[in-house]
Amino acid sequence: GAVVSQHPSRVICKSGTSVKIECRSLDFQATTMFWYRQFPKQSLMLMATSNEGSKATYEQGVEKDKFLINHASLTLSTLTVTSAHPEDSSFYICSARVVGINEQYFGPGTRLTVT
Amino acid sequence: KQEVTQIPAALSVPEGENLVLNCSFTDSAIYNLQWFRQDPGKGLTSLLLIQSSQREQTSGRLNASLDKSSGRSTLYIAASQPGDSATYLCAVNTDKLIFGTGTRLQVFP
């Protein structure tokens, strides 16, 4: 149980375009989902927290207009990187949490390369 | 502000050694602490989760301890194997996860 998927696993896009990453909880309902970014040989940094049906809460230094997060249902959250630039190239990982349980279940990650 | 540090940053050992990885955090007000493994280019694999009220957790060759008052956790790996080679991350849960800097482990035959 507690499986989280991400799609796509890898994506290459051109500078200036937008790309959407999906995060799904497959066998449970996730009231809260989290988005992390990981640069090469660095640790995970929390970007934002999203609760179903409400606006996401972004961490300091993360541009909310650039990284659009939508958590429209209890099983799906999406991260859209708008007007992508090469410096947005990174490994993006989502996680999901069930209400009342203080444990996050992680997706396999999405490798974004902006050329 | 919670800060999580892991020592050592990198470790290279021969197969069979017993290892200790260290994690320290600055704010003891945590719900739990979790250890993860990450293989190159891959996502996270959860290894052990210790609730704030617990002192240790064990799974196979892995044992994790937690001393919340001193802000420390250790991950003990017994009889290391080449397949243990990976980056190990600890994370403290304060309603959101704060990750440590990671320890890159290489176990050679």
PDB file of C-alpha atoms in Angstrom:
ATOM      1  CA  GLY A   1       0.000   0.000   0.000  1.00  0.00           C
ATOM      2  CA  ALA A   2       0.820   3.735   0.025  1.00  0.00           C
ATOM      3  CA  VAL A   3       2.096   3.962  -3.535  1.00  0.00           C
ATOM      4  CA  VAL A   4       2.775   7.312  -5.170  1.00  0.00           C
ATOM      5  CA  SER A   5       3.450   7.646  -8.889  1.00  0.00           C
ATOM      6  CA  GLN A   6       4.864  10.485 -10.943  1.00  0.00           C
ATOM      7  CA  HIS A   7       4.554  11.151 -14.620  1.00  0.00           C
ATOM      8  CA  PRO A   8       6.609  11.631 -16.655  1.00  0.00           C
ATOM      9  CA  SER A   9       9.760  10.069 -15.210  1.00  0.00           C
ATOM     10  CA  ARG A  10      11.913  12.088 -17.584  1.00  0.00           C
ATOM     11  CA  VAL A  11      11.157  15.133 -19.704  1.00  0.00           C
ATOM     12  CA  ILE A  12      13.229  17.333 -21.956  1.00  0.00           C
ATOM     13  CA  CYS A  13      11.818  20.681 -23.000  1.00  0.00           C
ATOM     14  CA  LYS A  14      13.051  23.760 -24.736  1.00  0.00           C
ATOM     15  CA  SER A  15      13.736  26.997 -22.926  1.00  0.00           C
ATOM     16  CA  GLY A  16      10.628  29.172 -22.705  1.00  0.00           C
ATOM     17  CA  THR A  17       8.111  26.347 -22.802  1.00  0.00           C
ATOM     18  CA  SER A  18       6.021  25.002 -19.921  1.00  0.00           C
ATOM     19  CA  VAL A  19       6.000  21.473 -18.607  1.00  0.00           C
ATOM     20  CA  LYS A  20       3.548  19.712 -16.305  1.00  0.00           C
ATOM     21  CA  ILE A  21       4.455  16.968 -13.837  1.00  0.00           C
ATOM     22  CA  GLU A  22       1.761  14.797 -12.265  1.00  0.00           C
ATOM     23  CA  CYS A  23       1.845  13.199  -8.844  1.00  0.00           C
ATOM     24  CA  ARG A  24      -0.758  10.568  -7.993  1.00  0.00           C
ATOM     25  CA  SER A  25      -1.514   8.591  -4.857  1.00  0.00           C
ATOM     26  CA  LEU A  26      -2.596   5.238  -6.244  1.00  0.00           C
ATOM     27  CA  ASP A  27      -4.141   3.441  -3.296  1.00  0.00           C
ATOM     28  CA  PHE A  28      -4.964   6.108  -0.749  1.00  0.00           C
ATOM     29  CA  GLN A  29      -6.386   9.605  -0.503  1.00  0.00           C
ATOM     30  CA  ALA A  30      -3.800  12.301   0.079  1.00  0.00           C
ATOM     31  CA  THR A  31      -5.083  15.409   1.792  1.00  0.00           C
ATOM     32  CA  THR A  32      -1.640  16.973   1.557  1.00  0.00           C
ATOM     33  CA  MET A  33       1.031  16.681  -1.114  1.00  0.00           C
ATOM     34  CA  PHE A  34       4.517  18.094  -1.135  1.00  0.00           C
ATOM     35  CA  TRP A  35       6.859  19.054  -3.943  1.00  0.00           C
ATOM     36  CA  TYR A  36      10.627  18.881  -3.589  1.00  0.00           C
ATOM     37  CA  ARG A  37      13.516  19.794  -5.852  1.00  0.00           C
ATOM     38  CA  GLN A  38      16.915  18.165  -5.809  1.00  0.00           C
ATOM     39  CA  PHE A  39      19.978  19.510  -7.598  1.00  0.00           C
ATOM     40  CA  PRO A  40      22.855  17.134  -8.445  1.00  0.00           C
ATOM     41  CA  LYS A  41      24.664  15.836  -5.371  1.00  0.00           C
ATOM     42  CA  GLN A  42      22.499  17.936  -3.097  1.00  0.00           C
ATOM     43  CA  SER A  43      19.716  17.118  -0.702  1.00  0.00           C
ATOM     44  CA  LEU A  44      15.989  17.582  -1.204  1.00  0.00           C
ATOM     45  CA  MET A  45      14.576  21.059  -0.748  1.00  0.00           C
ATOM     46  CA  LEU A  46      10.881  21.545  -0.076  1.00  0.00           C
ATOM     47  CA  MET A  47       9.310  23.826  -2.669  1.00  0.00           C
ATOM     48  CA  ALA A  48       5.674  23.886  -1.635  1.00  0.00           C
ATOM     49  CA  THR A  49       2.908  22.187   0.278  1.00  0.00           C
ATOM     50  CA  SER A  50      -0.495  21.699  -1.312  1.00  0.00           C
ATOM     51  CA  ASN A  51      -3.746  20.805   0.359  1.00  0.00           C
ATOM     52  CA  GLU A  52      -6.646  19.470  -1.652  1.00  0.00           C
ATOM     53  CA  GLY A  53      -8.957  22.232  -2.741  1.00  0.00           C
ATOM     54  CA  SER A  54      -6.870  25.130  -1.500  1.00  0.00           C
ATOM     55  CA  LYS A  55      -3.926  27.202  -2.666  1.00  0.00           C
ATOM     56  CA  ALA A  56      -0.430  25.858  -2.231  1.00  0.00           C
ATOM     57  CA  THR A  57       1.931  27.240   0.378  1.00  0.00           C
ATOM     58  CA  TYR A  58       5.332  28.023  -1.095  1.00  0.00           C
ATOM     59  CA  GLU A  59       8.638  28.008   0.728  1.00  0.00           C
ATOM     60  CA  GLN A  60      10.676  31.160   0.896  1.00  0.00           C
ATOM     61  CA  GLY A  61      12.505  31.854  -2.352  1.00  0.00           C
ATOM     62  CA  VAL A  62      10.239  29.713  -4.539  1.00  0.00           C
ATOM     63  CA  GLU A  63       8.398  31.713  -7.214  1.00  0.00           C
ATOM     64  CA  LYS A  64       4.733  30.779  -7.094  1.00  0.00           C
ATOM     65  CA  ASP A  65       4.058  32.225 -10.555  1.00  0.00           C
ATOM     66  CA  LYS A  66       6.794  30.081 -12.044  1.00  0.00           C
ATOM     67  CA  PHE A  67       5.967  26.848 -10.262  1.00  0.00           C
ATOM     68  CA  LEU A  68       2.203  26.441 -10.455  1.00  0.00           C
ATOM     69  CA  ILE A  69       0.748  23.789  -8.198  1.00  0.00           C
ATOM     70  CA  ASN A  70      -2.755  22.414  -8.466  1.00  0.00           C
ATOM     71  CA  HIS A  71      -4.212  19.877  -6.033  1.00  0.00           C
ATOM     72  CA  ALA A  72      -7.653  19.412  -7.517  1.00  0.00           C
ATOM     73  CA  SER A  73      -8.447  15.998  -6.081  1.00  0.00           C
ATOM     74  CA  LEU A  74      -7.444  13.762  -3.199  1.00  0.00           C
ATOM     75  CA  THR A  75      -5.300  11.629  -5.507  1.00  0.00           C
ATOM     76  CA  LEU A  76      -3.708  14.105  -7.906  1.00  0.00           C
ATOM     77  CA  SER A  77      -1.419  17.101  -7.636  1.00  0.00           C
ATOM     78  CA  THR A  78       0.319  18.757 -10.569  1.00  0.00           C
ATOM     79  CA  LEU A  79       3.392  20.959 -10.774  1.00  0.00           C
ATOM     80  CA  THR A  80       3.704  23.143 -13.857  1.00  0.00           C
ATOM     81  CA  VAL A  81       7.043  24.767 -14.537  1.00  0.00           C
ATOM     82  CA  THR A  82       6.214  27.820 -16.628  1.00  0.00           C
ATOM     83  CA  SER A  83       8.594  29.491 -19.061  1.00  0.00           C
ATOM     84  CA  ALA A  84      11.270  26.983 -18.189  1.00  0.00           C
ATOM     85  CA  HIS A  85      14.942  27.953 -18.227  1.00  0.00           C
ATOM     86  CA  PRO A  86      18.043  25.760 -18.120  1.00  0.00           C
ATOM     87  CA  GLU A  87      18.520  26.587 -14.431  1.00  0.00           C
ATOM     88  CA  ASP A  88      15.174  24.887 -13.748  1.00  0.00           C
ATOM     89  CA  SER A  89      16.741  21.593 -14.793  1.00  0.00           C
ATOM     90  CA  SER A  90      16.530  19.402 -11.733  1.00  0.00           C
ATOM     91  CA  PHE A  91      15.051  16.286 -10.162  1.00  0.00           C
ATOM     92  CA  TYR A  92      11.520  16.963  -8.899  1.00  0.00           C
ATOM     93  CA  ILE A  93      10.029  14.623  -6.304  1.00  0.00           C
ATOM     94  CA  CYS A  94       6.547  14.657  -4.843  1.00  0.00           C
ATOM     95  CA  SER A  95       5.211  13.067  -1.698  1.00  0.00           C
ATOM     96  CA  ALA A  96       1.774  12.498  -0.250  1.00  0.00           C
ATOM     97  CA  ARG A  97       0.428  12.358   3.256  1.00  0.00           C
ATOM     98  CA  VAL A  98      -2.767  10.951   4.707  1.00  0.00           C
ATOM     99  CA  VAL A  99      -4.635  13.076   7.210  1.00  0.00           C
ATOM    100  CA  GLY A 100      -3.795  12.128  10.776  1.00  0.00           C
ATOM    101  CA  ILE A 101      -0.681  10.165   9.835  1.00  0.00           C
ATOM    102  CA  ASN A 102       2.644  11.955  10.102  1.00  0.00           C
ATOM    103  CA  GLU A 103       4.421  10.072   7.373  1.00  0.00           C
ATOM    104  CA  GLN A 104       4.999  11.025   3.751  1.00  0.00           C
ATOM    105  CA  TYR A 105       5.084   8.556   0.879  1.00  0.00           C
ATOM    106  CA  PHE A 106       7.358   9.519  -1.983  1.00  0.00           C
ATOM    107  CA  GLY A 107       7.034   9.279  -5.729  1.00  0.00           C
ATOM    108  CA  PRO A 108       9.912   8.044  -7.907  1.00  0.00           C
ATOM    109  CA  GLY A 109      10.799  11.517  -9.143  1.00  0.00           C
ATOM    110  CA  THR A 110      10.860  13.352 -12.476  1.00  0.00           C
ATOM    111  CA  ARG A 111      14.077  14.391 -14.188  1.00  0.00           C
ATOM    112  CA  LEU A 112      13.552  17.702 -15.986  1.00  0.00           C
ATOM    113  CA  THR A 113      16.096  18.904 -18.507  1.00  0.00           C
ATOM    114  CA  VAL A 114      15.620  22.305 -20.109  1.00  0.00           C
ATOM    115  CA  THR A 115      17.685  22.894 -23.248  1.00  0.00           C
TER     116      THR A 115
ATOM    117  CA  LYS B   1      14.898  27.421  11.938  1.00  0.00           C
ATOM    118  CA  GLN B   2      15.443  23.674  11.865  1.00  0.00           C
ATOM    119  CA  GLU B   3      18.772  22.597  10.396  1.00  0.00           C
ATOM    120  CA  VAL B   4      19.756  19.002   9.764  1.00  0.00           C
ATOM    121  CA  THR B   5      23.366  17.932   9.301  1.00  0.00           C
ATOM    122  CA  GLN B   6      24.812  14.560   8.420  1.00  0.00           C
ATOM    123  CA  ILE B   7      28.317  13.333   9.124  1.00  0.00           C
ATOM    124  CA  PRO B   8      30.307  12.065   7.343  1.00  0.00           C
ATOM    125  CA  ALA B   9      29.469  13.529   3.943  1.00  0.00           C
ATOM    126  CA  ALA B  10      31.067  10.552   2.229  1.00  0.00           C
ATOM    127  CA  LEU B  11      32.306   7.165   3.329  1.00  0.00           C
ATOM    128  CA  SER B  12      34.146   4.387   1.495  1.00  0.00           C
ATOM    129  CA  VAL B  13      34.604   1.064   3.276  1.00  0.00           C
ATOM    130  CA  PRO B  14      35.416  -2.558   2.472  1.00  0.00           C
ATOM    131  CA  GLU B  15      32.660  -5.100   2.499  1.00  0.00           C
ATOM    132  CA  GLY B  16      31.798  -6.581   5.899  1.00  0.00           C
ATOM    133  CA  GLU B  17      32.411  -3.521   8.038  1.00  0.00           C
ATOM    134  CA  ASN B  18      29.865  -2.234  10.540  1.00  0.00           C
ATOM    135  CA  LEU B  19      29.009   1.399   9.877  1.00  0.00           C
ATOM    136  CA  VAL B  20      27.571   4.330  11.781  1.00  0.00           C
ATOM    137  CA  LEU B  21      26.015   7.277   9.995  1.00  0.00           C
ATOM    138  CA  ASN B  22      25.216  10.359  12.014  1.00  0.00           C
ATOM    139  CA  CYS B  23      22.401  12.895  11.793  1.00  0.00           C
ATOM    140  CA  SER B  24      22.009  15.959  13.987  1.00  0.00           C
ATOM    141  CA  PHE B  25      19.204  18.506  14.156  1.00  0.00           C
ATOM    142  CA  THR B  26      18.897  21.834  15.914  1.00  0.00           C
ATOM    143  CA  ASP B  27      15.272  21.839  17.119  1.00  0.00           C
ATOM    144  CA  SER B  28      14.082  18.908  19.209  1.00  0.00           C
ATOM    145  CA  ALA B  29      10.380  19.666  18.576  1.00  0.00           C
ATOM    146  CA  ILE B  30       9.855  16.936  15.970  1.00  0.00           C
ATOM    147  CA  TYR B  31       7.099  14.411  15.313  1.00  0.00           C
ATOM    148  CA  ASN B  32       9.443  11.771  14.004  1.00  0.00           C
ATOM    149  CA  LEU B  33      12.693  11.164  12.142  1.00  0.00           C
ATOM    150  CA  GLN B  34      13.102   9.090   9.038  1.00  0.00           C
ATOM    151  CA  TRP B  35      16.060   7.526   7.272  1.00  0.00           C
ATOM    152  CA  PHE B  36      16.002   7.116   3.505  1.00  0.00           C
ATOM    153  CA  ARG B  37      18.201   5.547   0.897  1.00  0.00           C
ATOM    154  CA  GLN B  38      18.642   7.078  -2.548  1.00  0.00           C
ATOM    155  CA  ASP B  39      20.376   5.335  -5.438  1.00  0.00           C
ATOM    156  CA  PRO B  40      21.895   7.529  -8.175  1.00  0.00           C
ATOM    157  CA  GLY B  41      19.219   9.114 -10.344  1.00  0.00           C
ATOM    158  CA  LYS B  42      16.436   7.426  -8.409  1.00  0.00           C
ATOM    159  CA  GLY B  43      13.790   8.368  -5.879  1.00  0.00           C
ATOM    160  CA  LEU B  44      13.771   7.742  -2.146  1.00  0.00           C
ATOM    161  CA  THR B  45      13.411   4.419  -0.383  1.00  0.00           C
ATOM    162  CA  SER B  46      12.222   4.693   3.209  1.00  0.00           C
ATOM    163  CA  LEU B  47      14.373   2.605   5.541  1.00  0.00           C
ATOM    164  CA  LEU B  48      13.257   3.381   9.065  1.00  0.00           C
ATOM    165  CA  LEU B  49      10.919   5.808  10.791  1.00  0.00           C
ATOM    166  CA  ILE B  50      11.327   6.594  14.485  1.00  0.00           C
ATOM    167  CA  GLN B  51       8.514   8.355  16.311  1.00  0.00           C
ATOM    168  CA  SER B  52       9.547  11.094  18.723  1.00  0.00           C
ATOM    169  CA  SER B  53       8.558   8.877  21.654  1.00  0.00           C
ATOM    170  CA  GLN B  54      10.749   6.001  20.500  1.00  0.00           C
ATOM    171  CA  ARG B  55      14.450   5.415  21.065  1.00  0.00           C
ATOM    172  CA  GLU B  56      15.229   3.058  18.204  1.00  0.00           C
ATOM    173  CA  GLN B  57      13.933   1.024  15.292  1.00  0.00           C
ATOM    174  CA  THR B  58      15.404  -2.049  13.637  1.00  0.00           C
ATOM    175  CA  SER B  59      14.968  -3.607  10.227  1.00  0.00           C
ATOM    176  CA  GLY B  60      17.261  -6.444   9.224  1.00  0.00           C
ATOM    177  CA  ARG B  61      20.853  -5.214   9.281  1.00  0.00           C
ATOM    178  CA  LEU B  62      19.754  -1.646   9.956  1.00  0.00           C
ATOM    179  CA  ASN B  63      19.257  -0.052  13.346  1.00  0.00           C
ATOM    180  CA  ALA B  64      18.366   3.579  13.881  1.00  0.00           C
ATOM    181  CA  SER B  65      18.453   5.361  17.207  1.00  0.00           C
ATOM    182  CA  LEU B  66      17.012   8.688  18.256  1.00  0.00           C
ATOM    183  CA  ASP B  67      18.063  10.975  21.104  1.00  0.00           C
ATOM    184  CA  LYS B  68      15.659  13.841  20.741  1.00  0.00           C
ATOM    185  CA  SER B  69      16.970  15.836  23.676  1.00  0.00           C
ATOM    186  CA  SER B  70      20.450  16.027  22.192  1.00  0.00           C
ATOM    187  CA  GLY B  71      19.202  16.375  18.626  1.00  0.00           C
ATOM    188  CA  ARG B  72      20.906  13.256  17.306  1.00  0.00           C
ATOM    189  CA  SER B  73      20.119  10.115  15.387  1.00  0.00           C
ATOM    190  CA  THR B  74      22.412   7.367  14.183  1.00  0.00           C
ATOM    191  CA  LEU B  75      21.926   4.736  11.512  1.00  0.00           C
ATOM    192  CA  TYR B  76      23.884   1.572  12.164  1.00  0.00           C
ATOM    193  CA  ILE B  77      24.515  -0.765   9.238  1.00  0.00           C
ATOM    194  CA  ALA B  78      25.812  -4.187  10.191  1.00  0.00           C
ATOM    195  CA  ALA B  79      28.011  -6.301   7.933  1.00  0.00           C
ATOM    196  CA  SER B  80      27.958  -3.876   5.020  1.00  0.00           C
ATOM    197  CA  GLN B  81      27.602  -5.172   1.463  1.00  0.00           C
ATOM    198  CA  PRO B  82      28.351  -3.614  -1.952  1.00  0.00           C
ATOM    199  CA  GLY B  83      24.592  -3.408  -2.487  1.00  0.00           C
ATOM    200  CA  ASP B  84      24.407  -0.945   0.404  1.00  0.00           C
ATOM    201  CA  SER B  85      26.232   1.624  -1.715  1.00  0.00           C
ATOM    202  CA  ALA B  86      23.934   4.642  -2.019  1.00  0.00           C
ATOM    203  CA  THR B  87      23.270   8.051  -0.496  1.00  0.00           C
ATOM    204  CA  TYR B  88      21.602   7.941   2.908  1.00  0.00           C
ATOM    205  CA  LEU B  89      19.392  10.827   3.947  1.00  0.00           C
ATOM    206  CA  CYS B  90      17.833  11.584   7.287  1.00  0.00           C
ATOM    207  CA  ALA B  91      14.807  13.840   7.578  1.00  0.00           C
ATOM    208  CA  VAL B  92      13.077  15.328  10.599  1.00  0.00           C
ATOM    209  CA  ASN B  93       9.340  15.839  10.550  1.00  0.00           C
ATOM    210  CA  THR B  94       8.056  19.106  11.961  1.00  0.00           C
ATOM    211  CA  ASP B  95       4.804  18.953  10.008  1.00  0.00           C
ATOM    212  CA  LYS B  96       7.038  19.182   6.976  1.00  0.00           C
ATOM    213  CA  LEU B  97      10.162  17.180   6.288  1.00  0.00           C
ATOM    214  CA  ILE B  98      13.531  18.857   6.601  1.00  0.00           C
ATOM    215  CA  PHE B  99      16.234  16.786   4.946  1.00  0.00           C
ATOM    216  CA  GLY B 100      19.825  16.434   5.975  1.00  0.00           C
ATOM    217  CA  THR B 101      22.796  16.942   3.727  1.00  0.00           C
ATOM    218  CA  GLY B 102      23.247  13.216   3.075  1.00  0.00           C
ATOM    219  CA  THR B 103      26.032  10.651   3.406  1.00  0.00           C
ATOM    220  CA  ARG B 104      27.339   9.041   0.212  1.00  0.00           C
ATOM    221  CA  LEU B 105      28.333   5.488   1.045  1.00  0.00           C
ATOM    222  CA  GLN B 106      30.462   3.227  -1.102  1.00  0.00           C
ATOM    223  CA  VAL B 107      31.086  -0.356  -0.037  1.00  0.00           C
ATOM    224  CA  PHE B 108      33.718  -2.105  -2.132  1.00  0.00           C
ATOM    225  CA  PRO B 109      34.234  -5.860  -2.431  1.00  0.00           C
TER     226      PRO B 109
END
